[in-house]
Amino acid sequence: MKNMLSGTAINFSASSAASATDAALGDLPTWKLQDLYPSATSTAFTGDMEKAGRQAIAFEEKWKGKLADAATKEGAEGIGQALKEYEALDEIIGRLGSFAGLTYFSDTSNPVNGKLYGDAQAKITEFSSHLLFFALELNRIDDAIIDACMAHDPDAGHYRPWLIDLRKDKPYQLEDKLEQLFLEKSMTSAAAFNRLFDETMAELRFDVDGEKLPLEVTLNMLQEKDPEVRRKGAMALAKTFKENLRVFTLITNTLAKDKDISDRWRNFEDIADSRHLANRVERDVVDALAAAVKQAYPRLSHRYYKMKAKWLGMDQMNFWDRNAPLPETSNAVIPWNEARDTVLSAYSNFAPEMAAIAKRFFDEQWIDAPVRPGKAPGAFAHPTVPSAHPYVLVNYLGKPRDVMTLAHELGHGVHQVLAGAQGALMCQTPLTLAETASVFGEMLTFRALLDNTKDKRERKAMLAQKVEDMINTVVRQIAFYEFERKVHTARKAGELTSDDIGELWLSVQSESLGPAIKISEGYETYWAYIPHFIHSPFYVYAYAFGDCLVNSLYAVYQKADSGFQEKYFELLKAGGTKHHSELLKPFGLDATDPSFWSKGLSMIEGLIDELEALDKSA
């Protein structure tokens, strides 16, 4: 996620790749950040930092207060020229921030990385303060003048999607001095508490039988076959989260209040409206999605977990059994090379061009795969800038879910490569559609594996895992969204205690998981480790949006005679130049149609039906 990383920090040595070898997993790759800069102390990095500073000041001196006049001109004095210069600066700053961010997330516990993170963020904020006027001043120009400018100036016309998109921010735009204050204060408010969360989480260790484990390894215990191992992992997580709740509660309260202040000054009506605006999606579309998913809880998660409890020989599962493997699931660790070949083969069967792009991530060291102390947990794909290439971070432990995560993040990577041709200003896809390629990549990989599986027991295990992944992507993420809504709403009335937040967490979890899962002591702390609540409030609905959208998209693909791949690639190449309604129209899909979400959810229900049929025939 680019907005999690921009302005971040330092240098990760490729020599540590040799130490990241495990007998079962094989050689796990680490990324080669030298494609961005040789190091944080290189003349290339320091030179670009100085260059960006000089050019930001020069840009402000050249264009500030003159854009209205420039809108009536063409060529070197026109808005189109200003946009080209602005985009070139955005490219340099984006490259600096990407290098700093990716190296910081390679090891957030390294104090040298932390310093670079802070220094780079401060510099980028300083540069941005000189560029802030540009969007604000453009939005003060009459729409008719800008429309005429785009029509007569080819350079300005090129940026039409960006300029039209910019207008949507107009109602929430503040006076210039206030905007500058908000920007500069972000360093000591939201950005500071984001960093506190990341570094605190990276330092946490979870005691399991005397062994101090990092977060990813401990979370992975919840997918082990042995119920006692799952219980120990769950209790270790709960204990350490509880010991650190004071910090996480402070972070949550501070960021919720910070957002409330910003929303109030900008006159956003709803607590999630700023996210909807950033995603370029209408509030009623998201409301319809959330309502459809909540209405489907009994048919999806409640029903599935009841079936799973029976398969595990339980009347009711403990909360740590939610992602437990079925008895039919193989214990074998999936080597890295096998995971790579599985994903590339699935991509190739859909479109060789897609596999060719994904293969570059492996061949050219664009992936960081090993689990290690200090490394950021989870997984992400960061687009960097169009003049470079994306990078993928995973924490690979050889589980089937890790293969699906790899397929997911490579989907993002392919999307980012294809959208890069739109340039730095227009390549970024709104988050709602940014999950399309990733979830589609997962689906391709799953379907390829399922088609090659003839054994009923193996097929049941695979179907069950896919259903769980889809429930985690759709049901769980909408429950997260509802939790955030409750937290941010309650925060308006005053500061929340850890117990207050825990109660809100349990209320949405019990509703979404259903009666087949026993929510016992300890689970009330599990809200604390979810990074999306910290880095990107209300981001989580994008996963459910993407999954339901892809379910509908995949159904179109299954019925299509020809031409689907070409239309799909056009969707990805569009980046941020088109609204979701325009991108989905060639496939006959419309997210504003109330029945759209029901169609997407019906695919999950169909997989549960297939599981039930397999169970009865066994």
PDB file of C-alpha atoms in Angstrom, residues 74-285:
ATOM      1  CA  GLU A  74      -0.450  27.049 -23.911  1.00  0.00           C
ATOM      2  CA  GLY A  75       3.081  25.704 -24.269  1.00  0.00           C
ATOM      3  CA  ALA A  76       5.840  26.651 -21.832  1.00  0.00           C
ATOM      4  CA  GLU A  77       3.609  29.122 -19.964  1.00  0.00           C
ATOM      5  CA  GLY A  78       0.495  26.941 -19.777  1.00  0.00           C
ATOM      6  CA  ILE A  79      -1.089  24.695 -17.167  1.00  0.00           C
ATOM      7  CA  GLY A  80       0.038  21.647 -19.131  1.00  0.00           C
ATOM      8  CA  GLN A  81       3.689  22.603 -18.629  1.00  0.00           C
ATOM      9  CA  ALA A  82       3.102  23.188 -14.925  1.00  0.00           C
ATOM     10  CA  LEU A  83       1.540  19.737 -14.641  1.00  0.00           C
ATOM     11  CA  LYS A  84       4.502  18.100 -16.392  1.00  0.00           C
ATOM     12  CA  GLU A  85       6.920  19.784 -13.987  1.00  0.00           C
ATOM     13  CA  TYR A  86       4.755  18.855 -10.999  1.00  0.00           C
ATOM     14  CA  GLU A  87       4.621  15.213 -12.113  1.00  0.00           C
ATOM     15  CA  ALA A  88       8.387  15.081 -12.593  1.00  0.00           C
ATOM     16  CA  LEU A  89       8.857  16.341  -9.045  1.00  0.00           C
ATOM     17  CA  ASP A  90       6.318  13.830  -7.749  1.00  0.00           C
ATOM     18  CA  GLU A  91       8.361  11.090  -9.423  1.00  0.00           C
ATOM     19  CA  ILE A  92      11.595  12.106  -7.654  1.00  0.00           C
ATOM     20  CA  ILE A  93       9.921  12.496  -4.273  1.00  0.00           C
ATOM     21  CA  GLY A  94       8.096   9.193  -4.736  1.00  0.00           C
ATOM     22  CA  ARG A  95      11.347   7.377  -5.478  1.00  0.00           C
ATOM     23  CA  LEU A  96      13.003   8.840  -2.372  1.00  0.00           C
ATOM     24  CA  GLY A  97      10.044   7.934  -0.176  1.00  0.00           C
ATOM     25  CA  SER A  98       9.778   4.439  -1.626  1.00  0.00           C
ATOM     26  CA  PHE A  99      13.429   3.618  -1.008  1.00  0.00           C
ATOM     27  CA  ALA A 100      13.277   4.987   2.512  1.00  0.00           C
ATOM     28  CA  GLY A 101       9.998   3.206   3.249  1.00  0.00           C
ATOM     29  CA  LEU A 102      10.934  -0.193   1.907  1.00  0.00           C
ATOM     30  CA  THR A 103      14.231  -0.271   3.721  1.00  0.00           C
ATOM     31  CA  TYR A 104      12.568   0.792   6.949  1.00  0.00           C
ATOM     32  CA  PHE A 105      10.026  -2.007   6.685  1.00  0.00           C
ATOM     33  CA  SER A 106      12.862  -4.456   6.033  1.00  0.00           C
ATOM     34  CA  ASP A 107      13.851  -3.961   9.681  1.00  0.00           C
ATOM     35  CA  THR A 108      11.875  -1.445  11.734  1.00  0.00           C
ATOM     36  CA  SER A 109      13.836  -2.354  14.855  1.00  0.00           C
ATOM     37  CA  ASN A 110      17.088  -0.981  13.417  1.00  0.00           C
ATOM     38  CA  PRO A 111      17.656   2.508  14.920  1.00  0.00           C
ATOM     39  CA  VAL A 112      19.557   3.603  11.813  1.00  0.00           C
ATOM     40  CA  ASN A 113      16.488   2.767   9.750  1.00  0.00           C
ATOM     41  CA  GLY A 114      14.339   4.644  12.246  1.00  0.00           C
ATOM     42  CA  LYS A 115      16.450   7.764  11.894  1.00  0.00           C
ATOM     43  CA  LEU A 116      16.333   7.635   8.117  1.00  0.00           C
ATOM     44  CA  TYR A 117      12.573   7.111   8.311  1.00  0.00           C
ATOM     45  CA  GLY A 118      12.130  10.212  10.431  1.00  0.00           C
ATOM     46  CA  ASP A 119      14.588  12.345   8.471  1.00  0.00           C
ATOM     47  CA  ALA A 120      13.168  11.347   5.082  1.00  0.00           C
ATOM     48  CA  GLN A 121       9.622  11.956   6.253  1.00  0.00           C
ATOM     49  CA  ALA A 122      10.551  15.396   7.534  1.00  0.00           C
ATOM     50  CA  LYS A 123      12.257  16.318   4.265  1.00  0.00           C
ATOM     51  CA  ILE A 124       9.374  15.075   2.120  1.00  0.00           C
ATOM     52  CA  THR A 125       6.890  17.000   4.255  1.00  0.00           C
ATOM     53  CA  GLU A 126       9.042  20.111   3.782  1.00  0.00           C
ATOM     54  CA  PHE A 127       9.082  19.614  -0.012  1.00  0.00           C
ATOM     55  CA  SER A 128       5.342  18.999  -0.050  1.00  0.00           C
ATOM     56  CA  SER A 129       4.713  22.268   1.790  1.00  0.00           C
ATOM     57  CA  HIS A 130       6.173  24.125  -1.213  1.00  0.00           C
ATOM     58  CA  LEU A 131       3.958  22.141  -3.604  1.00  0.00           C
ATOM     59  CA  LEU A 132       0.766  22.311  -1.580  1.00  0.00           C
ATOM     60  CA  PHE A 133      -0.413  25.485  -3.278  1.00  0.00           C
ATOM     61  CA  PHE A 134      -0.661  23.776  -6.674  1.00  0.00           C
ATOM     62  CA  ALA A 135      -3.777  21.636  -6.195  1.00  0.00           C
ATOM     63  CA  LEU A 136      -5.431  24.275  -3.995  1.00  0.00           C
ATOM     64  CA  GLU A 137      -4.887  27.053  -6.536  1.00  0.00           C
ATOM     65  CA  LEU A 138      -6.006  24.888  -9.453  1.00  0.00           C
ATOM     66  CA  ASN A 139      -9.251  24.185  -7.641  1.00  0.00           C
ATOM     67  CA  ARG A 140      -9.939  27.904  -7.213  1.00  0.00           C
ATOM     68  CA  ILE A 141      -9.960  28.405 -10.992  1.00  0.00           C
ATOM     69  CA  ASP A 142     -13.432  28.365 -12.510  1.00  0.00           C
ATOM     70  CA  ASP A 143     -14.365  24.956 -13.938  1.00  0.00           C
ATOM     71  CA  ALA A 144     -15.263  26.448 -17.314  1.00  0.00           C
ATOM     72  CA  ILE A 145     -11.777  27.941 -17.647  1.00  0.00           C
ATOM     73  CA  ILE A 146     -10.103  24.646 -16.796  1.00  0.00           C
ATOM     74  CA  ASP A 147     -12.392  22.827 -19.229  1.00  0.00           C
ATOM     75  CA  ALA A 148     -11.411  25.245 -21.986  1.00  0.00           C
ATOM     76  CA  CYS A 149      -7.746  24.858 -21.048  1.00  0.00           C
ATOM     77  CA  MET A 150      -7.944  21.066 -21.337  1.00  0.00           C
ATOM     78  CA  ALA A 151      -9.657  21.395 -24.697  1.00  0.00           C
ATOM     79  CA  HIS A 152      -7.076  23.761 -26.227  1.00  0.00           C
ATOM     80  CA  ASP A 153      -3.809  22.751 -24.514  1.00  0.00           C
ATOM     81  CA  PRO A 154      -2.810  19.180 -25.476  1.00  0.00           C
ATOM     82  CA  ASP A 155      -0.471  18.946 -22.480  1.00  0.00           C
ATOM     83  CA  ALA A 156      -3.251  19.933 -20.087  1.00  0.00           C
ATOM     84  CA  GLY A 157      -5.655  17.604 -21.917  1.00  0.00           C
ATOM     85  CA  HIS A 158      -3.345  14.692 -21.175  1.00  0.00           C
ATOM     86  CA  TYR A 159      -3.975  15.231 -17.457  1.00  0.00           C
ATOM     87  CA  ARG A 160      -7.763  15.529 -17.838  1.00  0.00           C
ATOM     88  CA  PRO A 161      -8.551  12.540 -15.553  1.00  0.00           C
ATOM     89  CA  TRP A 162      -6.328  13.954 -12.805  1.00  0.00           C
ATOM     90  CA  LEU A 163      -7.783  17.457 -13.095  1.00  0.00           C
ATOM     91  CA  ILE A 164     -11.374  16.196 -13.073  1.00  0.00           C
ATOM     92  CA  ASP A 165     -10.575  13.973 -10.104  1.00  0.00           C
ATOM     93  CA  LEU A 166      -9.018  16.906  -8.277  1.00  0.00           C
ATOM     94  CA  ARG A 167     -12.296  18.822  -8.437  1.00  0.00           C
ATOM     95  CA  LYS A 168     -13.936  16.273  -6.164  1.00  0.00           C
ATOM     96  CA  ASP A 169     -11.780  17.599  -3.311  1.00  0.00           C
ATOM     97  CA  LYS A 170     -13.080  21.152  -3.753  1.00  0.00           C
ATOM     98  CA  PRO A 171     -15.860  21.091  -1.133  1.00  0.00           C
ATOM     99  CA  TYR A 172     -13.434  19.888   1.544  1.00  0.00           C
ATOM    100  CA  GLN A 173     -10.520  22.169   0.719  1.00  0.00           C
ATOM    101  CA  LEU A 174      -9.351  24.655   3.361  1.00  0.00           C
ATOM    102  CA  GLU A 175      -7.608  28.015   3.116  1.00  0.00           C
ATOM    103  CA  ASP A 176      -3.947  27.648   2.104  1.00  0.00           C
ATOM    104  CA  LYS A 177      -2.399  28.464   5.484  1.00  0.00           C
ATOM    105  CA  LEU A 178      -4.620  25.922   7.209  1.00  0.00           C
ATOM    106  CA  GLU A 179      -3.743  23.268   4.650  1.00  0.00           C
ATOM    107  CA  GLN A 180      -0.056  23.962   5.212  1.00  0.00           C
ATOM    108  CA  LEU A 181      -0.510  23.728   8.983  1.00  0.00           C
ATOM    109  CA  PHE A 182      -2.329  20.395   8.647  1.00  0.00           C
ATOM    110  CA  LEU A 183       0.449  19.066   6.427  1.00  0.00           C
ATOM    111  CA  GLU A 184       3.334  20.156   8.625  1.00  0.00           C
ATOM    112  CA  LYS A 185       1.641  19.076  11.875  1.00  0.00           C
ATOM    113  CA  SER A 186       1.029  15.597  10.431  1.00  0.00           C
ATOM    114  CA  MET A 187       4.680  14.821  11.205  1.00  0.00           C
ATOM    115  CA  THR A 188       4.059  15.176  14.915  1.00  0.00           C
ATOM    116  CA  SER A 189       0.525  13.785  14.926  1.00  0.00           C
ATOM    117  CA  ALA A 190      -0.701  10.984  12.653  1.00  0.00           C
ATOM    118  CA  ALA A 191       2.694  10.117  11.167  1.00  0.00           C
ATOM    119  CA  ALA A 192       4.332  10.003  14.588  1.00  0.00           C
ATOM    120  CA  PHE A 193       1.700   7.664  16.013  1.00  0.00           C
ATOM    121  CA  ASN A 194       1.871   5.475  12.910  1.00  0.00           C
ATOM    122  CA  ARG A 195       5.581   5.099  13.491  1.00  0.00           C
ATOM    123  CA  LEU A 196       5.056   4.401  17.202  1.00  0.00           C
ATOM    124  CA  PHE A 197       2.653   1.590  16.289  1.00  0.00           C
ATOM    125  CA  ASP A 198       5.029   0.051  13.722  1.00  0.00           C
ATOM    126  CA  GLU A 199       8.056   0.108  15.976  1.00  0.00           C
ATOM    127  CA  THR A 200       6.138  -1.129  19.024  1.00  0.00           C
ATOM    128  CA  MET A 201       4.671  -4.009  17.040  1.00  0.00           C
ATOM    129  CA  ALA A 202       8.062  -4.931  15.572  1.00  0.00           C
ATOM    130  CA  GLU A 203       9.598  -5.094  19.058  1.00  0.00           C
ATOM    131  CA  LEU A 204       6.877  -7.284  20.594  1.00  0.00           C
ATOM    132  CA  ARG A 205       7.798 -10.857  21.478  1.00  0.00           C
ATOM    133  CA  PHE A 206       5.326 -13.585  22.426  1.00  0.00           C
ATOM    134  CA  ASP A 207       6.337 -16.162  25.032  1.00  0.00           C
ATOM    135  CA  VAL A 208       5.491 -19.730  24.008  1.00  0.00           C
ATOM    136  CA  ASP A 209       6.986 -22.313  26.365  1.00  0.00           C
ATOM    137  CA  GLY A 210       9.851 -19.971  27.169  1.00  0.00           C
ATOM    138  CA  GLU A 211      10.636 -19.130  23.536  1.00  0.00           C
ATOM    139  CA  LYS A 212      10.241 -15.489  22.521  1.00  0.00           C
ATOM    140  CA  LEU A 213       8.588 -15.380  19.094  1.00  0.00           C
ATOM    141  CA  PRO A 214       7.782 -12.461  16.737  1.00  0.00           C
ATOM    142  CA  LEU A 215       4.218 -11.671  15.686  1.00  0.00           C
ATOM    143  CA  GLU A 216       4.140 -13.484  12.318  1.00  0.00           C
ATOM    144  CA  VAL A 217       5.485 -16.744  13.720  1.00  0.00           C
ATOM    145  CA  THR A 218       3.049 -16.646  16.653  1.00  0.00           C
ATOM    146  CA  LEU A 219       0.061 -15.867  14.423  1.00  0.00           C
ATOM    147  CA  ASN A 220       1.120 -18.771  12.219  1.00  0.00           C
ATOM    148  CA  MET A 221       0.622 -21.105  15.197  1.00  0.00           C
ATOM    149  CA  LEU A 222      -3.134 -20.518  14.849  1.00  0.00           C
ATOM    150  CA  GLN A 223      -2.959 -22.510  11.590  1.00  0.00           C
ATOM    151  CA  GLU A 224      -1.277 -25.565  13.136  1.00  0.00           C
ATOM    152  CA  LYS A 225      -3.055 -28.925  13.311  1.00  0.00           C
ATOM    153  CA  ASP A 226      -2.369 -29.487  17.019  1.00  0.00           C
ATOM    154  CA  PRO A 227      -5.122 -27.712  19.023  1.00  0.00           C
ATOM    155  CA  GLU A 228      -2.764 -27.266  21.975  1.00  0.00           C
ATOM    156  CA  VAL A 229      -0.256 -25.440  19.771  1.00  0.00           C
ATOM    157  CA  ARG A 230      -3.072 -23.169  18.567  1.00  0.00           C
ATOM    158  CA  ARG A 231      -4.178 -22.503  22.148  1.00  0.00           C
ATOM    159  CA  LYS A 232      -0.663 -21.668  23.294  1.00  0.00           C
ATOM    160  CA  GLY A 233      -0.172 -19.280  20.376  1.00  0.00           C
ATOM    161  CA  ALA A 234      -3.512 -17.597  21.049  1.00  0.00           C
ATOM    162  CA  MET A 235      -2.796 -17.166  24.746  1.00  0.00           C
ATOM    163  CA  ALA A 236       0.702 -15.821  24.065  1.00  0.00           C
ATOM    164  CA  LEU A 237      -0.786 -13.253  21.672  1.00  0.00           C
ATOM    165  CA  ALA A 238      -3.468 -12.231  24.162  1.00  0.00           C
ATOM    166  CA  LYS A 239      -0.980 -11.913  27.042  1.00  0.00           C
ATOM    167  CA  THR A 240       1.454  -9.675  25.165  1.00  0.00           C
ATOM    168  CA  PHE A 241      -1.314  -7.590  23.589  1.00  0.00           C
ATOM    169  CA  LYS A 242      -2.817  -7.057  27.056  1.00  0.00           C
ATOM    170  CA  GLU A 243       0.539  -5.995  28.484  1.00  0.00           C
ATOM    171  CA  ASN A 244       0.808  -3.344  25.764  1.00  0.00           C
ATOM    172  CA  LEU A 245      -2.829  -2.231  25.579  1.00  0.00           C
ATOM    173  CA  ARG A 246      -2.054   1.102  27.212  1.00  0.00           C
ATOM    174  CA  VAL A 247       0.117   2.087  24.239  1.00  0.00           C
ATOM    175  CA  PHE A 248      -2.284   0.739  21.610  1.00  0.00           C
ATOM    176  CA  THR A 249      -5.245   2.416  23.306  1.00  0.00           C
ATOM    177  CA  LEU A 250      -3.417   5.747  23.349  1.00  0.00           C
ATOM    178  CA  ILE A 251      -2.523   5.372  19.655  1.00  0.00           C
ATOM    179  CA  THR A 252      -6.113   4.505  18.727  1.00  0.00           C
ATOM    180  CA  ASN A 253      -7.616   7.370  20.754  1.00  0.00           C
ATOM    181  CA  THR A 254      -5.138   9.891  19.392  1.00  0.00           C
ATOM    182  CA  LEU A 255      -5.554   8.922  15.743  1.00  0.00           C
ATOM    183  CA  ALA A 256      -9.354   8.779  15.999  1.00  0.00           C
ATOM    184  CA  LYS A 257      -9.407  12.250  17.559  1.00  0.00           C
ATOM    185  CA  ASP A 258      -6.931  13.546  14.988  1.00  0.00           C
ATOM    186  CA  LYS A 259      -9.186  12.289  12.198  1.00  0.00           C
ATOM    187  CA  ASP A 260     -12.258  13.778  13.882  1.00  0.00           C
ATOM    188  CA  ILE A 261     -10.598  17.202  14.012  1.00  0.00           C
ATOM    189  CA  SER A 262      -9.651  16.997  10.339  1.00  0.00           C
ATOM    190  CA  ASP A 263     -13.111  15.799   9.304  1.00  0.00           C
ATOM    191  CA  ARG A 264     -14.773  18.596  11.291  1.00  0.00           C
ATOM    192  CA  TRP A 265     -12.646  21.316   9.728  1.00  0.00           C
ATOM    193  CA  ARG A 266     -13.253  19.910   6.248  1.00  0.00           C
ATOM    194  CA  ASN A 267     -17.011  19.461   6.817  1.00  0.00           C
ATOM    195  CA  PHE A 268     -17.192  15.745   6.082  1.00  0.00           C
ATOM    196  CA  GLU A 269     -20.636  14.507   7.097  1.00  0.00           C
ATOM    197  CA  ASP A 270     -19.829  10.885   7.848  1.00  0.00           C
ATOM    198  CA  ILE A 271     -16.793   9.452   9.662  1.00  0.00           C
ATOM    199  CA  ALA A 272     -15.842   7.370   6.582  1.00  0.00           C
ATOM    200  CA  ASP A 273     -16.529  10.025   3.930  1.00  0.00           C
ATOM    201  CA  SER A 274     -12.873  11.043   3.651  1.00  0.00           C
ATOM    202  CA  ARG A 275     -11.965   7.444   2.806  1.00  0.00           C
ATOM    203  CA  HIS A 276     -14.805   7.192   0.287  1.00  0.00           C
ATOM    204  CA  LEU A 277     -13.561  10.400  -1.338  1.00  0.00           C
ATOM    205  CA  ALA A 278      -9.999   9.048  -1.521  1.00  0.00           C
ATOM    206  CA  ASN A 279     -11.349   5.823  -3.013  1.00  0.00           C
ATOM    207  CA  ARG A 280     -13.555   7.736  -5.455  1.00  0.00           C
ATOM    208  CA  VAL A 281     -16.504   5.609  -4.447  1.00  0.00           C
ATOM    209  CA  GLU A 282     -19.938   6.766  -3.371  1.00  0.00           C
ATOM    210  CA  ARG A 283     -21.052   6.326   0.239  1.00  0.00           C
ATOM    211  CA  ASP A 284     -24.267   4.565  -0.746  1.00  0.00           C
ATOM    212  CA  VAL A 285     -22.275   1.983  -2.733  1.00  0.00           C
TER     213      VAL A 285
END
